[in-house]
Short mmCIF file of N, CA and C in Angstrom, two decimals:
data_model
loop_
_atom_site.label_atom_id
_atom_site.label_comp_id
_atom_site.label_asym_id
_atom_site.label_seq_id
_atom_site.Cartn_x
_atom_site.Cartn_y
_atom_site.Cartn_z
N MET E 3 -29.30 -17.66 -33.67
CA MET E 3 -27.62 -18.16 -33.52
C MET E 3 -26.56 -17.15 -33.61
N ARG E 4 -26.73 -15.60 -34.47
CA ARG E 4 -25.50 -14.86 -34.74
C ARG E 4 -26.22 -13.86 -33.18
N THR E 5 -27.00 -14.48 -32.70
CA THR E 5 -27.59 -13.07 -31.33
C THR E 5 -26.71 -13.55 -30.42
N MET E 6 -27.06 -15.09 -30.31
CA MET E 6 -26.32 -15.64 -28.78
C MET E 6 -24.85 -15.78 -28.92
N ILE E 7 -24.44 -15.81 -30.15
CA ILE E 7 -23.00 -15.43 -29.86
C ILE E 7 -22.36 -14.21 -29.76
N LEU E 8 -23.48 -13.21 -30.26
CA LEU E 8 -22.61 -11.97 -29.80
C LEU E 8 -23.11 -12.15 -28.46
N PHE E 9 -23.87 -12.55 -28.16
CA PHE E 9 -23.95 -12.22 -26.45
C PHE E 9 -22.77 -12.27 -25.86
N LEU E 10 -22.71 -13.90 -25.68
CA LEU E 10 -21.83 -14.46 -25.46
C LEU E 10 -20.43 -13.92 -25.53
N CYS E 11 -19.88 -13.53 -26.50
CA CYS E 11 -18.50 -12.64 -26.97
C CYS E 11 -18.71 -11.54 -25.68
N CYS E 12 -20.32 -10.94 -25.94
CA CYS E 12 -20.07 -9.85 -24.79
C CYS E 12 -20.30 -9.60 -22.85
N LEU E 13 -20.70 -11.00 -23.11
CA LEU E 13 -20.37 -11.31 -21.88
C LEU E 13 -18.97 -11.98 -21.11
N LEU E 14 -18.04 -12.77 -22.38
CA LEU E 14 -17.03 -13.08 -21.82
C LEU E 14 -16.53 -11.95 -21.79
N GLY E 15 -16.17 -10.85 -23.04
CA GLY E 15 -15.61 -10.18 -22.44
C GLY E 15 -15.72 -9.17 -21.52
N GLY E 16 -16.54 -8.69 -20.91
CA GLY E 16 -17.01 -8.14 -19.80
C GLY E 16 -17.06 -8.74 -18.29
N ILE E 17 -17.24 -9.81 -18.67
CA ILE E 17 -15.78 -11.09 -17.22
C ILE E 17 -14.88 -10.71 -17.77
N THR E 18 -14.45 -11.48 -18.19
CA THR E 18 -12.36 -10.73 -18.80
C THR E 18 -11.78 -9.22 -18.12
N TRP E 19 -12.62 -8.14 -18.68
CA TRP E 19 -12.34 -6.89 -18.51
C TRP E 19 -12.37 -6.29 -16.82
N SER E 20 -14.10 -7.07 -15.91
CA SER E 20 -13.85 -6.94 -14.52
C SER E 20 -12.91 -7.38 -14.34
N CYS E 21 -12.24 -8.71 -14.52
CA CYS E 21 -11.54 -9.54 -13.70
C CYS E 21 -10.01 -8.76 -13.81
N SER E 22 -9.47 -8.45 -14.86
CA SER E 22 -8.83 -7.86 -14.67
C SER E 22 -7.85 -6.88 -13.76
N PRO E 23 -6.82 -6.93 -13.69
CA PRO E 23 -6.12 -6.34 -12.57
C PRO E 23 -6.34 -4.56 -13.19
N SER E 24 -6.86 -3.85 -12.24
CA SER E 24 -6.15 -2.14 -12.65
C SER E 24 -5.24 -1.86 -12.22
N ARG E 25 -4.07 -0.77 -13.23
CA ARG E 25 -3.24 -0.34 -13.19
C ARG E 25 -4.20 1.38 -12.20
N GLN E 26 -3.86 1.54 -11.12
CA GLN E 26 -4.07 2.62 -10.85
C GLN E 26 -3.35 3.33 -10.16
N GLU E 27 -2.76 4.13 -10.25
CA GLU E 27 -1.23 5.37 -9.58
C GLU E 27 -1.58 5.39 -7.92
N PRO E 28 -0.38 4.92 -6.87
CA PRO E 28 -0.58 4.93 -6.05
C PRO E 28 -1.38 6.14 -5.06
N PRO E 29 -1.82 6.41 -4.07
CA PRO E 29 -2.91 7.26 -3.50
C PRO E 29 -1.17 8.44 -2.79
N LEU E 30 -0.26 8.28 -3.21
CA LEU E 30 0.36 8.88 -2.62
C LEU E 30 1.69 9.03 -3.72
N SER E 31 2.85 10.38 -3.53
CA SER E 31 3.49 10.13 -5.25
C SER E 31 4.04 9.39 -4.06
N ASP E 32 5.27 9.80 -4.88
CA ASP E 32 6.66 8.47 -4.43
C ASP E 32 7.70 9.72 -3.73
N GLU E 33 7.34 10.79 -3.69
CA GLU E 33 8.25 11.41 -2.61
C GLU E 33 7.83 11.78 -1.45
N GLN E 34 6.36 11.39 -1.18
CA GLN E 34 5.30 11.85 -0.03
C GLN E 34 5.49 10.30 0.86
N VAL E 35 6.06 9.42 -0.17
CA VAL E 35 6.31 7.98 0.74
C VAL E 35 7.55 7.76 1.14
N ALA E 36 8.29 8.54 0.43
CA ALA E 36 9.92 8.24 1.07
C ALA E 36 10.08 9.14 2.22
N LEU E 37 9.08 10.26 2.08
CA LEU E 37 9.53 11.38 3.14
C LEU E 37 8.52 10.64 4.36
N ILE E 38 8.05 10.24 4.12
CA ILE E 38 6.82 9.26 5.91
C ILE E 38 7.91 7.64 5.91
N MET E 39 8.48 7.77 4.84
CA MET E 39 9.11 6.30 5.34
C MET E 39 10.31 6.71 6.12
N ALA E 40 10.93 7.54 5.71
CA ALA E 40 12.70 8.30 6.45
C ALA E 40 11.84 8.90 7.89
N GLU E 41 10.08 9.34 8.20
CA GLU E 41 10.36 10.18 9.26
C GLU E 41 9.89 8.73 10.73
N LEU E 42 9.18 7.31 9.46
CA LEU E 42 8.59 6.30 10.49
C LEU E 42 10.04 5.74 10.81
N ALA E 43 11.43 6.11 9.81
CA ALA E 43 12.37 5.12 10.95
C ALA E 43 12.80 6.26 11.82
N ILE E 44 12.68 7.00 11.54
CA ILE E 44 13.45 8.12 12.71
C ILE E 44 12.82 8.00 14.20
N ALA E 45 10.89 7.79 14.23
CA ALA E 45 10.12 7.36 15.19
C ALA E 45 10.81 6.11 15.55
N ASP E 46 10.86 5.38 14.66
CA ASP E 46 11.69 3.76 15.03
C ASP E 46 12.80 4.24 16.18
N ALA E 47 13.21 5.04 15.34
CA ALA E 47 14.76 4.59 16.39
C ALA E 47 15.09 5.50 17.38
N ALA E 48 14.14 6.48 17.45
CA ALA E 48 13.92 7.36 19.25
C ALA E 48 13.25 6.22 19.88
N THR E 49 12.45 5.24 19.50
CA THR E 49 12.01 3.80 20.71
C THR E 49 12.99 3.00 21.12
N LEU E 50 14.39 3.06 20.55
CA LEU E 50 15.48 2.17 19.94
C LEU E 50 15.79 1.18 21.45
N GLY E 51 15.93 2.29 22.24
CA GLY E 51 15.76 1.86 23.88
C GLY E 51 15.59 1.61 24.76
N MET E 52 13.93 1.62 24.64
CA MET E 52 12.82 1.08 25.09
C MET E 52 12.11 -0.65 24.79
N ALA E 53 11.16 -1.30 25.50
CA ALA E 53 10.84 -2.57 25.44
C ALA E 53 9.76 -2.59 26.10
N GLY E 54 8.59 -3.11 25.36
CA GLY E 54 7.79 -3.46 26.05
C GLY E 54 6.65 -2.73 25.52
N TYR E 55 5.78 -3.21 26.74
CA TYR E 55 4.29 -1.96 26.13
C TYR E 55 5.10 -0.40 26.26
N ALA E 56 5.61 -0.14 27.25
CA ALA E 56 6.50 1.62 26.93
C ALA E 56 6.51 1.31 25.56
N LYS E 57 7.23 0.90 24.36
CA LYS E 57 7.58 1.04 23.40
C LYS E 57 6.59 1.13 22.28
N ASP E 58 5.75 -0.19 22.41
CA ASP E 58 4.53 -0.04 21.24
C ASP E 58 3.85 0.64 21.22
N SER E 59 2.96 1.51 22.66
CA SER E 59 2.47 2.67 22.57
C SER E 59 3.31 3.22 22.38
N THR E 60 4.61 3.66 22.96
CA THR E 60 5.30 4.94 22.23
C THR E 60 5.75 5.32 20.43
N THR E 61 5.99 3.60 19.73
CA THR E 61 5.76 3.63 18.66
C THR E 61 4.37 3.85 17.81
N GLN E 62 3.42 2.85 18.20
CA GLN E 62 2.08 3.63 17.59
C GLN E 62 1.91 5.13 17.69
N ARG E 63 1.58 5.95 19.11
CA ARG E 63 1.34 7.23 18.51
C ARG E 63 2.21 7.87 17.94
N MET E 64 3.79 7.95 17.89
CA MET E 64 4.79 8.46 16.93
C MET E 64 4.48 8.36 15.20
N TYR E 65 3.69 7.20 15.55
CA TYR E 65 3.56 6.62 13.62
C TYR E 65 2.05 7.32 13.67
N HIS E 66 1.43 7.70 14.41
CA HIS E 66 0.25 7.80 14.14
C HIS E 66 0.16 9.84 14.25
N GLN E 67 0.90 10.22 14.71
CA GLN E 67 1.59 11.42 14.53
C GLN E 67 2.09 11.79 13.23
N VAL E 68 2.77 10.97 12.56
CA VAL E 68 3.90 11.75 11.37
C VAL E 68 2.83 11.70 10.35
N PHE E 69 1.56 10.26 10.22
CA PHE E 69 0.36 10.45 9.86
C PHE E 69 -0.52 11.85 9.72
N GLU E 70 -0.72 12.00 10.21
CA GLU E 70 -0.64 12.82 11.05
C GLU E 70 -0.32 14.37 10.36
N MET E 71 1.11 14.74 10.64
CA MET E 71 1.19 15.31 10.58
C MET E 71 1.62 15.65 9.31
N GLN E 72 1.99 15.03 8.12
CA GLN E 72 1.94 14.52 6.53
C GLN E 72 0.34 14.92 6.12
N GLY E 73 -0.81 14.89 7.37
CA GLY E 73 -2.28 14.62 6.65
C GLY E 73 -1.89 13.56 5.55
N VAL E 74 -1.97 12.38 5.65
CA VAL E 74 -2.15 11.17 5.32
C VAL E 74 -2.69 10.05 6.03
N LYS E 75 -3.58 9.30 5.11
CA LYS E 75 -4.44 8.41 5.60
C LYS E 75 -3.03 7.19 5.99
N LYS E 76 -2.94 6.22 6.78
CA LYS E 76 -2.24 5.00 7.03
C LYS E 76 -2.22 4.52 5.96
N GLU E 77 -3.56 4.19 5.92
CA GLU E 77 -3.78 2.91 4.60
C GLU E 77 -3.68 3.82 2.80
N ASP E 78 -3.68 4.75 2.70
CA ASP E 78 -3.28 5.31 1.23
C ASP E 78 -1.60 5.24 1.65
N TYR E 79 -1.16 5.54 2.62
CA TYR E 79 0.86 4.93 2.76
C TYR E 79 0.51 3.52 2.48
N SER E 80 -0.37 2.52 3.10
CA SER E 80 0.02 1.13 2.86
C SER E 80 -0.51 0.62 1.52
N ARG E 81 -1.32 1.38 0.74
CA ARG E 81 -1.85 1.47 -0.68
C ARG E 81 -0.85 1.30 -1.49
N SER E 82 0.09 3.12 -1.17
CA SER E 82 0.72 2.89 -1.98
C SER E 82 1.84 2.13 -1.57
N LEU E 83 2.11 1.91 -1.27
CA LEU E 83 3.71 0.86 -0.99
C LEU E 83 3.20 -0.45 -1.70
N HIS E 84 2.31 -1.52 -1.58
CA HIS E 84 1.59 -2.63 -1.74
C HIS E 84 1.76 -1.98 -3.55
N GLN E 85 0.65 -0.68 -4.07
CA GLN E 85 1.38 -0.53 -5.39
C GLN E 85 3.04 -0.64 -6.13
N LEU E 86 3.79 -0.40 -4.84
CA LEU E 86 5.25 0.61 -4.84
C LEU E 86 5.99 -1.34 -5.41
N SER E 87 5.27 -2.09 -4.50
CA SER E 87 5.96 -3.44 -4.40
C SER E 87 5.81 -4.38 -5.96
N ASP E 88 5.11 -3.35 -6.55
CA ASP E 88 5.08 -4.58 -7.66
C ASP E 88 5.93 -4.39 -9.14
N ASP E 89 6.27 -2.58 -8.52
CA ASP E 89 7.84 -2.10 -9.16
C ASP E 89 8.71 -1.87 -8.80
N LEU E 90 10.15 -3.18 -8.39
CA LEU E 90 10.86 -2.81 -7.67
C LEU E 90 11.94 -1.86 -8.09
N PRO E 91 12.15 -1.17 -9.44
CA PRO E 91 13.26 -0.21 -9.37
C PRO E 91 12.50 0.75 -8.98
N ARG E 92 11.04 1.21 -9.30
CA ARG E 92 10.63 2.58 -8.78
C ARG E 92 10.47 2.10 -7.21
N LEU E 93 10.46 1.41 -6.37
CA LEU E 93 10.56 1.27 -4.80
C LEU E 93 12.25 1.40 -4.35
N THR E 94 12.97 0.34 -5.66
CA THR E 94 14.34 0.84 -4.98
C THR E 94 14.51 2.34 -4.44
N LYS E 95 13.68 2.93 -5.48
CA LYS E 95 14.20 4.70 -6.13
C LYS E 95 13.45 5.36 -4.90
N VAL E 96 12.46 4.31 -4.45
CA VAL E 96 11.64 5.52 -2.88
C VAL E 96 12.50 5.32 -1.66
N VAL E 97 13.04 4.39 -1.78
CA VAL E 97 13.59 3.42 -0.76
C VAL E 97 15.22 4.34 -1.00
N GLN E 98 15.59 4.45 -2.16
CA GLN E 98 17.45 5.74 -1.80
C GLN E 98 16.45 6.79 -1.74
N MET E 99 15.00 7.45 -1.45
CA MET E 99 15.32 9.03 -1.82
C MET E 99 14.81 9.02 -0.36
N ALA E 100 14.25 8.01 0.81
CA ALA E 100 13.97 8.41 2.05
C ALA E 100 15.76 8.24 3.18
N ASP E 101 16.30 7.28 2.33
CA ASP E 101 17.61 7.36 2.69
C ASP E 101 18.57 8.17 2.57
N SER E 102 18.25 9.40 1.50
CA SER E 102 19.14 10.50 1.46
C SER E 102 18.73 11.40 2.42
N LEU E 103 17.36 11.35 2.64
CA LEU E 103 16.52 12.36 3.13
C LEU E 103 17.04 12.03 4.75
N LEU E 104 17.24 11.23 5.45
CA LEU E 104 18.07 10.44 6.49
C LEU E 104 19.71 10.80 7.03
N ARG E 105 20.24 11.02 5.93
CA ARG E 105 21.43 11.74 5.73
C ARG E 105 21.41 12.74 6.20
#
């Protein structure tokens, strides 16, 4: 009986541990995210007067170049932003850093 209770406790603990959200650090530092955010804003501003297909294709090309120049994968940037969205004060600091880089 004790063995069965111990087994069930271990099983329940394992399930609880495996289902809990993991707190990993974002793949990119806050400074890297702020720099990329600022460069993407510049790329977006560069296509402000364009419209339609030309704007879309140029914007996508410029975004790709930003990630390429920084040596970062778009997925890592997205994952970092997603993880930062759980910490609003930290995200606010990153946005302020990006804003100060643009000024």
